[in-house]
């Protein structure tokens, strides 16, 4: 189906024009600056009134979709809808389900179900070790390069567990590198700074991505690493909650219950260093770490927040409104860079030939966040009651409208 977006502010990491975007057959077929594209010829027409922002769909490198095993917290349906409402068109879901996703068949079965739901492109990560037991390589990695694959995960990850055995970690990273994979390291155990230092000093030639950087020391280690080794393939992410909130916000909601997250919310000093890390490129992307839980699980200390539906508003309000980041920079963090790191071709930019994965935003619209209205089953957010700028008006995936406010 042909769709014409006329008179929009078309902005991504590479472009900033006012004009029109024409979509057909699941692809962006043309980007027309300045020209007023005529109405109609049978397709659907959206008018941006010269004001609404059109950019490429967001790409989340880190979310927990909870299936299989914990559909009380989230289902593929509810998570997909939450993603679409948040402007996300591509999402990597972590492997720490029950059972953990440690083999290709399990990943494919999740991907097939998500494809059937059809709201987003879902890429299940696969674990480094069998059953995430930290004892031997996962069946996926053990099968090695010679295995015939139909699904190649854009990320491998042991999630919050990391691999304690350093020999096994090296073996896993070497196997990942041979398969051309990027490995997301969570660096939660033994303190974030020490865990990041350990990973940076392993010296294995593997593309490593550091998940949810939250500590000043870790930012400085990464800054040092990148300045001494500009060609290093190490990348890093920060979450919306760590850039917007501090320990005080966690304590106000219960540091061991509703305010609990891993890594924890820290002091203002740490938060400001994260902002600087994002500004100067030490941290490459924003990832949600969407971690939906039931209310009972939060009361029992389950860490994490439901993040997909607030990510844009939180990041826009914090980074653009408060810290003067450009919209182009924000879209680099939310879309272009994660697409590049994950190797998702046709994603991350509004350009002819790319996938018609598009999000329309009203950056001036203020909304009061209410977790109870989330599409996600996880209503756990510290942003409830906050007035934030920036809302998602429409999300297009594969050329189809998957969400419209
Ligand atoms: Zn996680």
Short mmCIF file of C-alpha atoms and ligand atoms in Angstrom, two decimals:
data_model
loop_
_atom_site.label_atom_id
_atom_site.label_comp_id
_atom_site.label_asym_id
_atom_site.label_seq_id
_atom_site.Cartn_x
_atom_site.Cartn_y
_atom_site.Cartn_z
CA UNK A 1 0.00 0.00 0.00
CA UNK A 2 1.20 3.46 -0.91
CA UNK A 3 1.47 6.01 1.90
CA UNK A 4 2.43 9.66 1.52
CA UNK A 5 3.72 11.67 4.46
CA UNK A 6 3.60 15.26 3.26
CA UNK A 7 4.98 18.38 4.86
CA UNK A 8 6.90 16.78 7.73
CA UNK A 9 10.14 17.70 9.45
CA UNK A 10 12.13 14.72 8.20
CA UNK A 11 15.00 14.24 10.63
CA UNK A 12 17.35 11.35 11.26
CA UNK A 13 21.03 11.06 12.18
CA UNK A 14 21.99 12.10 8.64
CA UNK A 15 19.18 14.32 7.31
CA UNK A 16 17.22 17.34 8.49
CA UNK A 17 14.76 18.70 5.91
CA UNK A 18 11.16 19.69 5.61
CA UNK A 19 9.46 17.65 2.96
CA UNK A 20 7.62 14.50 2.09
CA UNK A 21 8.32 10.79 2.39
CA UNK A 22 6.69 8.28 0.08
CA UNK A 23 6.28 4.67 1.12
CA UNK A 24 5.23 1.74 -1.02
CA UNK A 25 5.46 -2.03 -0.70
CA UNK A 26 7.13 -1.93 2.70
CA UNK A 27 9.93 0.37 1.52
CA UNK A 28 10.68 4.06 1.54
CA UNK A 29 10.59 4.87 -2.16
CA UNK A 30 11.31 8.60 -2.08
CA UNK A 31 12.23 11.48 0.19
CA UNK A 32 11.26 14.79 -1.41
CA UNK A 33 12.63 17.91 0.27
CA UNK A 34 10.59 21.09 0.25
CA UNK A 35 8.28 20.03 -2.56
CA UNK A 36 4.60 19.78 -1.76
CA UNK A 37 3.61 16.32 -2.86
CA UNK A 38 0.09 16.25 -4.29
CA UNK A 39 -2.63 14.55 -2.31
CA UNK A 40 -3.74 11.12 -3.11
CA UNK A 41 -3.43 8.96 -6.17
CA UNK A 42 -5.19 6.32 -4.18
CA UNK A 43 -2.78 5.98 -1.26
CA UNK A 44 -3.08 6.99 2.36
CA UNK A 45 -1.97 10.57 3.07
CA UNK A 46 -0.70 11.98 6.36
CA UNK A 47 -0.03 15.70 6.70
CA UNK A 48 2.66 16.85 9.11
CA UNK A 49 1.59 20.51 8.87
CA UNK A 50 5.28 21.40 8.64
CA UNK A 51 5.54 20.70 12.35
CA UNK A 52 5.35 17.00 13.11
CA UNK A 53 8.67 15.13 13.14
CA UNK A 54 9.16 12.03 11.00
CA UNK A 55 12.13 9.78 11.70
CA UNK A 56 13.26 6.19 11.35
CA UNK A 57 11.77 3.65 13.73
CA UNK A 58 13.64 3.25 17.00
CA UNK A 59 15.87 0.23 17.55
CA UNK A 60 16.11 -1.25 21.06
CA UNK A 61 19.18 -3.38 21.75
CA UNK A 62 17.96 -4.49 25.17
CA UNK A 63 14.48 -5.55 26.24
CA UNK A 64 12.95 -8.42 28.20
CA UNK A 65 9.85 -9.91 26.60
CA UNK A 66 9.49 -12.68 29.23
CA UNK A 67 8.29 -15.44 26.92
CA UNK A 68 8.67 -18.33 27.32
CA UNK A 69 8.01 -18.83 31.00
CA UNK A 70 6.71 -15.59 32.52
CA UNK A 71 3.64 -14.50 30.59
CA UNK A 72 2.21 -13.02 33.80
CA UNK A 73 4.84 -10.29 33.47
CA UNK A 74 4.62 -9.86 29.69
CA UNK A 75 3.67 -11.64 26.49
CA UNK A 76 5.04 -11.27 22.98
CA UNK A 77 1.73 -9.57 22.09
CA UNK A 78 1.76 -7.03 24.93
CA UNK A 79 5.48 -6.31 24.49
CA UNK A 80 5.13 -5.88 20.72
CA UNK A 81 2.29 -3.42 21.22
CA UNK A 82 4.27 -1.57 23.90
CA UNK A 83 7.18 -1.30 21.47
CA UNK A 84 4.96 0.00 18.66
CA UNK A 85 3.43 2.58 21.02
CA UNK A 86 6.93 3.67 21.96
CA UNK A 87 8.00 4.13 18.32
CA UNK A 88 10.20 1.02 18.32
CA UNK A 89 10.21 -1.05 15.13
CA UNK A 90 13.16 -3.35 15.88
CA UNK A 91 13.87 -4.89 19.27
CA UNK A 92 16.39 -7.38 20.63
CA UNK A 93 14.88 -9.44 23.43
CA UNK A 94 17.21 -10.93 26.01
CA UNK A 95 17.73 -14.65 26.50
CA UNK A 96 17.01 -14.88 30.25
CA UNK A 97 13.59 -16.48 29.86
CA UNK A 98 12.61 -19.83 31.37
CA UNK A 99 14.05 -21.83 29.90
CA UNK A 100 16.82 -19.51 28.68
CA UNK A 101 17.22 -19.16 24.91
CA UNK A 102 20.49 -21.00 24.33
CA UNK A 103 19.85 -22.55 20.93
CA UNK A 104 18.76 -21.59 17.46
CA UNK A 105 15.43 -23.45 17.46
CA UNK A 106 14.20 -21.64 20.58
CA UNK A 107 15.17 -18.27 19.10
CA UNK A 108 13.45 -19.08 15.82
CA UNK A 109 10.24 -20.11 17.55
CA UNK A 110 10.07 -16.77 19.41
CA UNK A 111 10.89 -14.87 16.23
CA UNK A 112 8.20 -16.71 14.25
CA UNK A 113 5.56 -15.87 16.84
CA UNK A 114 6.60 -12.23 16.89
CA UNK A 115 6.53 -12.14 13.08
CA UNK A 116 3.01 -13.57 13.15
CA UNK A 117 1.95 -10.78 15.55
CA UNK A 118 3.54 -8.47 13.00
CA UNK A 119 3.94 -5.26 14.99
CA UNK A 120 7.75 -5.11 15.13
CA UNK A 121 10.87 -6.95 14.00
CA UNK A 122 12.00 -9.01 16.98
CA UNK A 123 15.51 -10.43 17.28
CA UNK A 124 15.91 -12.90 20.16
CA UNK A 125 19.40 -12.87 21.68
CA UNK A 126 20.99 -16.25 22.42
CA UNK A 127 22.95 -17.00 25.59
CA UNK A 128 26.68 -17.67 25.79
CA UNK A 129 26.35 -20.72 28.02
CA UNK A 130 23.99 -23.68 28.19
CA UNK A 131 20.90 -22.77 30.17
CA UNK A 132 22.86 -19.69 31.29
CA UNK A 133 24.57 -22.00 33.77
CA UNK A 134 28.00 -20.45 33.26
CA UNK A 135 29.50 -23.95 32.95
CA UNK A 136 29.66 -24.83 29.28
CA UNK A 137 29.07 -23.17 25.91
CA UNK A 138 25.48 -22.80 24.75
CA UNK A 139 24.39 -25.29 22.09
CA UNK A 140 24.31 -22.37 19.66
CA UNK A 141 27.96 -21.42 20.20
CA UNK A 142 29.11 -25.02 20.60
CA UNK A 143 27.73 -25.89 17.17
CA UNK A 144 30.38 -23.57 15.78
CA UNK A 145 30.92 -21.99 12.44
CA UNK A 146 30.22 -25.08 10.40
CA UNK A 147 26.60 -25.33 11.60
CA UNK A 148 23.93 -24.54 9.03
CA UNK A 149 22.00 -21.56 10.33
CA UNK A 150 18.70 -20.05 9.41
CA UNK A 151 18.79 -17.44 12.17
CA UNK A 152 21.83 -15.43 13.15
CA UNK A 153 21.17 -13.40 16.32
CA UNK A 154 22.45 -9.81 16.14
CA UNK A 155 23.41 -10.11 19.82
CA UNK A 156 24.57 -12.86 22.12
CA UNK A 157 24.18 -12.22 25.83
CA UNK A 158 24.29 -13.88 29.20
CA UNK A 159 22.18 -11.00 30.47
CA UNK A 160 22.60 -10.13 34.16
CA UNK A 161 24.65 -13.23 34.86
CA UNK A 162 27.84 -12.58 32.92
CA UNK A 163 30.23 -15.54 32.78
CA UNK A 164 32.28 -15.77 35.97
CA UNK A 165 34.76 -18.35 34.64
CA UNK A 166 37.24 -16.24 32.71
CA UNK A 167 38.51 -19.12 30.59
CA UNK A 168 34.98 -19.98 29.52
CA UNK A 169 34.22 -16.31 28.83
CA UNK A 170 37.24 -16.08 26.54
CA UNK A 171 36.20 -19.26 24.72
CA UNK A 172 32.67 -17.92 24.33
CA UNK A 173 33.87 -14.55 23.03
CA UNK A 174 36.22 -16.25 20.56
CA UNK A 175 33.38 -18.45 19.31
CA UNK A 176 31.12 -15.40 19.07
CA UNK A 177 33.75 -13.49 17.10
CA UNK A 178 34.19 -16.42 14.70
CA UNK A 179 30.48 -16.38 14.07
CA UNK A 180 30.56 -12.63 13.48
CA UNK A 181 28.43 -11.89 16.55
CA UNK A 182 28.35 -8.93 18.90
CA UNK A 183 28.21 -9.84 22.60
CA UNK A 184 26.28 -7.71 25.07
CA UNK A 185 27.99 -7.79 28.48
CA UNK A 186 25.89 -6.67 31.41
CA UNK A 187 28.76 -6.01 33.82
CA UNK A 188 26.59 -6.15 36.92
CA UNK A 189 28.60 -8.40 39.21
CA UNK A 190 31.43 -7.38 41.52
CA UNK A 191 30.68 -3.73 40.89
CA UNK A 192 30.12 -2.09 37.54
CA UNK A 193 33.53 -0.41 37.26
CA UNK A 194 35.41 -3.64 37.98
CA UNK A 195 33.21 -5.63 35.61
CA UNK A 196 33.70 -3.16 32.76
CA UNK A 197 37.45 -3.13 33.42
CA UNK A 198 37.53 -6.93 33.30
CA UNK A 199 35.76 -7.06 29.94
CA UNK A 200 37.91 -4.30 28.42
CA UNK A 201 41.08 -6.05 29.56
CA UNK A 202 40.19 -9.51 28.24
CA UNK A 203 41.88 -8.64 24.99
CA UNK A 204 39.69 -10.94 22.91
CA UNK A 205 39.07 -9.58 19.43
CA UNK A 206 35.28 -9.69 19.66
CA UNK A 207 32.70 -6.94 19.21
CA UNK A 208 31.65 -6.23 22.79
CA UNK A 209 28.71 -4.06 23.71
CA UNK A 210 28.47 -2.89 27.33
CA UNK A 211 24.86 -2.91 28.51
CA UNK A 212 23.28 -0.21 30.69
CA UNK A 213 26.32 1.80 31.75
CA UNK A 214 25.32 3.71 34.88
CA UNK A 215 28.45 4.55 36.88
CA UNK A 216 30.84 7.45 36.50
CA UNK A 217 33.86 5.14 36.80
CA UNK A 218 32.58 2.92 33.97
CA UNK A 219 32.04 5.95 31.71
CA UNK A 220 35.58 7.10 32.41
CA UNK A 221 37.01 3.63 31.74
CA UNK A 222 35.20 3.57 28.41
CA UNK A 223 36.33 7.11 27.58
CA UNK A 224 39.91 6.09 28.28
CA UNK A 225 39.58 2.90 26.28
CA UNK A 226 38.07 4.62 23.26
CA UNK A 227 40.60 7.44 23.25
CA UNK A 228 43.53 5.01 23.38
CA UNK A 229 42.01 2.60 20.88
CA UNK A 230 39.84 4.62 18.48
CA UNK A 231 39.42 1.56 16.25
CA UNK A 232 38.14 -0.60 19.11
CA UNK A 233 34.82 -2.28 18.33
CA UNK A 234 33.61 -1.78 21.94
CA UNK A 235 30.26 0.01 22.15
CA UNK A 236 28.03 0.92 25.08
CA UNK A 237 24.47 1.83 25.98
CA UNK A 238 22.69 3.86 28.66
CA UNK A 239 19.05 3.57 29.68
CA UNK A 240 16.42 6.32 29.83
CA UNK A 241 15.95 5.77 33.58
CA UNK A 242 19.64 6.16 34.38
CA UNK A 243 19.91 9.41 32.44
CA UNK A 244 16.77 10.91 34.00
CA UNK A 245 16.57 9.59 37.56
CA UNK A 246 18.73 9.31 40.68
CA UNK A 247 18.85 7.31 43.87
CA UNK A 248 16.45 9.77 45.49
CA UNK A 249 13.76 8.83 42.97
CA UNK A 250 14.31 5.14 43.73
CA UNK A 251 14.10 5.73 47.48
CA UNK A 252 10.92 7.76 47.13
CA UNK A 253 9.23 4.71 45.57
CA UNK A 254 10.99 2.09 47.67
CA UNK A 255 14.64 1.34 46.93
CA UNK A 256 14.06 -2.39 47.39
CA UNK A 257 10.67 -2.55 45.67
CA UNK A 258 9.27 -0.23 43.01
CA UNK A 259 12.48 1.79 42.73
CA UNK A 260 14.72 -1.25 42.37
CA UNK A 261 16.67 -1.76 39.16
CA UNK A 262 19.99 -3.33 38.16
CA UNK A 263 22.29 -1.50 37.98
CA UNK A 264 20.76 0.76 40.64
CA UNK A 265 19.85 4.40 40.18
CA UNK A 266 22.84 6.38 41.43
CA UNK A 267 23.74 9.89 42.56
CA UNK A 268 23.47 13.06 40.48
CA UNK A 269 27.23 12.97 39.89
CA UNK A 270 26.94 9.62 38.10
CA UNK A 271 23.91 10.75 36.13
CA UNK A 272 25.70 13.86 34.86
CA UNK A 273 28.69 11.79 33.75
CA UNK A 274 26.34 9.57 31.74
CA UNK A 275 24.94 12.65 30.00
CA UNK A 276 28.49 13.72 29.14
CA UNK A 277 29.28 10.21 27.91
CA UNK A 278 26.30 10.35 25.59
CA UNK A 279 27.20 13.83 24.42
CA UNK A 280 30.80 13.02 23.50
CA UNK A 281 30.14 9.59 21.99
CA UNK A 282 31.64 7.41 24.73
CA UNK A 283 28.18 5.89 25.05
CA UNK A 284 26.84 5.00 21.63
CA UNK A 285 23.18 4.17 22.11
CA UNK A 286 20.16 4.37 24.35
CA UNK A 287 18.53 1.03 25.12
CA UNK A 288 15.45 0.65 27.30
CA UNK A 289 16.26 -2.46 29.37
CA UNK A 290 12.46 -2.83 29.32
CA UNK A 291 11.89 -5.15 32.30
CA UNK A 292 8.18 -5.70 32.93
CA UNK A 293 7.09 -7.22 36.25
CA UNK A 294 3.85 -7.84 38.07
CA UNK A 295 3.10 -5.64 41.08
CA UNK A 296 3.67 -8.62 43.38
CA UNK A 297 7.07 -9.29 41.84
CA UNK A 298 8.05 -5.63 42.33
CA UNK A 299 6.93 -5.82 45.96
CA UNK A 300 9.17 -8.86 46.30
CA UNK A 301 12.16 -6.97 44.95
CA UNK A 302 12.25 -7.86 41.25
CA UNK A 303 14.59 -5.34 39.58
CA UNK A 304 13.68 -3.25 36.54
CA UNK A 305 11.18 -0.94 34.93
CA UNK A 306 8.77 -1.12 32.04
CA UNK A 307 10.50 1.22 29.60
CA UNK A 308 9.39 0.94 25.98
CA UNK A 309 6.44 3.31 26.20
CA UNK A 310 8.24 6.16 27.96
CA UNK A 311 11.70 6.00 26.36
CA UNK A 312 11.24 8.69 23.74
CA UNK A 313 9.51 11.20 26.02
CA UNK A 314 12.08 10.65 28.79
CA UNK A 315 15.05 11.00 26.43
CA UNK A 316 13.59 13.94 24.53
CA UNK A 317 12.67 15.82 27.69
CA UNK A 318 16.00 15.07 29.36
CA UNK A 319 18.52 15.25 26.55
CA UNK A 320 16.98 17.69 24.07
CA UNK A 321 14.91 19.98 26.29
CA UNK A 322 17.17 20.02 29.31
CA UNK A 323 20.69 19.36 27.99
CA UNK A 324 20.40 20.82 24.49
CA UNK A 325 21.20 17.68 22.52
CA UNK A 326 20.13 18.05 18.88
CA UNK A 327 17.28 15.91 17.60
CA UNK A 328 19.73 14.42 15.11
CA UNK A 329 21.95 13.29 17.96
CA UNK A 330 18.98 11.80 19.79
CA UNK A 331 17.92 9.86 16.70
CA UNK A 332 21.46 8.63 16.27
CA UNK A 333 21.27 7.23 19.83
CA UNK A 334 17.79 5.74 19.42
CA UNK A 335 17.97 4.44 15.87
CA UNK A 336 21.02 4.88 13.61
CA UNK A 337 23.70 3.63 15.99
CA UNK A 338 21.82 0.62 17.38
CA UNK A 339 20.90 -0.38 13.81
CA UNK A 340 24.56 -0.10 12.79
CA UNK A 341 25.86 -2.07 15.78
CA UNK A 342 23.27 -4.81 15.26
CA UNK A 343 23.94 -4.90 11.52
CA UNK A 344 20.29 -4.35 10.63
CA UNK A 345 20.38 -3.35 7.00
CA UNK A 346 17.67 -1.00 5.76
CA UNK A 347 17.10 0.36 9.29
CA UNK A 348 18.18 3.49 11.11
CA UNK A 349 17.69 6.14 8.42
CA UNK A 350 14.98 7.72 6.31
CA UNK A 351 16.34 7.02 2.84
CA UNK A 352 14.99 5.66 -0.43
CA UNK A 353 15.27 1.87 -0.46
CA UNK A 354 15.23 1.48 3.32
CA UNK A 355 12.54 -0.42 5.23
CA UNK A 356 9.38 1.60 5.78
CA UNK A 357 9.98 1.57 9.55
CA UNK A 358 8.93 5.07 10.51
CA UNK A 359 7.85 6.95 13.60
CA UNK A 360 5.95 10.26 13.66
CA UNK A 361 6.45 12.40 16.76
CA UNK A 362 4.86 15.46 18.24
CA UNK A 363 7.78 16.94 20.12
CA UNK A 364 5.88 19.81 21.68
CA UNK A 365 3.04 17.79 23.08
CA UNK A 366 3.15 17.35 26.85
CA UNK A 367 1.77 14.23 28.46
CA UNK A 368 1.44 13.08 32.02
CA UNK A 369 2.78 9.53 32.22
CA UNK A 370 0.51 6.92 33.73
CA UNK A 371 1.92 3.39 33.95
CA UNK A 372 -1.57 1.95 34.37
CA UNK A 373 -2.32 2.88 30.74
CA UNK A 374 0.68 0.99 29.32
CA UNK A 375 0.07 -1.69 26.71
CA UNK A 376 2.85 -3.61 28.44
CA UNK A 377 1.69 -5.92 31.22
CA UNK A 378 4.43 -4.37 33.31
CA UNK A 379 3.01 -1.17 34.78
CA UNK A 380 6.17 -0.62 36.84
CA UNK A 381 7.59 2.83 36.09
CA UNK A 382 8.98 5.65 38.19
CA UNK A 383 7.74 8.16 35.61
CA UNK A 384 4.05 7.92 36.56
CA UNK A 385 2.74 11.39 37.34
CA UNK A 386 5.56 13.15 35.51
CA UNK A 387 4.80 15.62 32.77
CA UNK A 388 7.06 14.93 29.80
CA UNK A 389 7.45 16.41 26.34
CA UNK A 390 7.32 14.39 23.16
CA UNK A 391 4.78 11.81 22.17
CA UNK A 392 4.54 9.14 19.51
CA UNK A 393 1.78 9.95 17.03
CA UNK A 394 2.17 7.06 14.63
CA UNK A 395 4.39 4.05 14.06
CA UNK A 396 4.80 2.36 10.71
CA UNK A 397 6.43 -1.05 10.45
CA UNK A 398 7.14 -2.69 7.11
CA UNK A 399 4.92 -0.06 5.49
CA UNK A 400 1.92 -0.80 7.74
CA UNK A 401 0.49 1.44 10.45
CA UNK A 402 1.04 -0.55 13.64
CA UNK A 403 0.18 2.23 16.08
CA UNK A 404 -1.70 5.48 15.80
CA UNK A 405 -2.47 7.73 18.78
ZN1 LIG B 1 18.65 -6.67 30.96
#
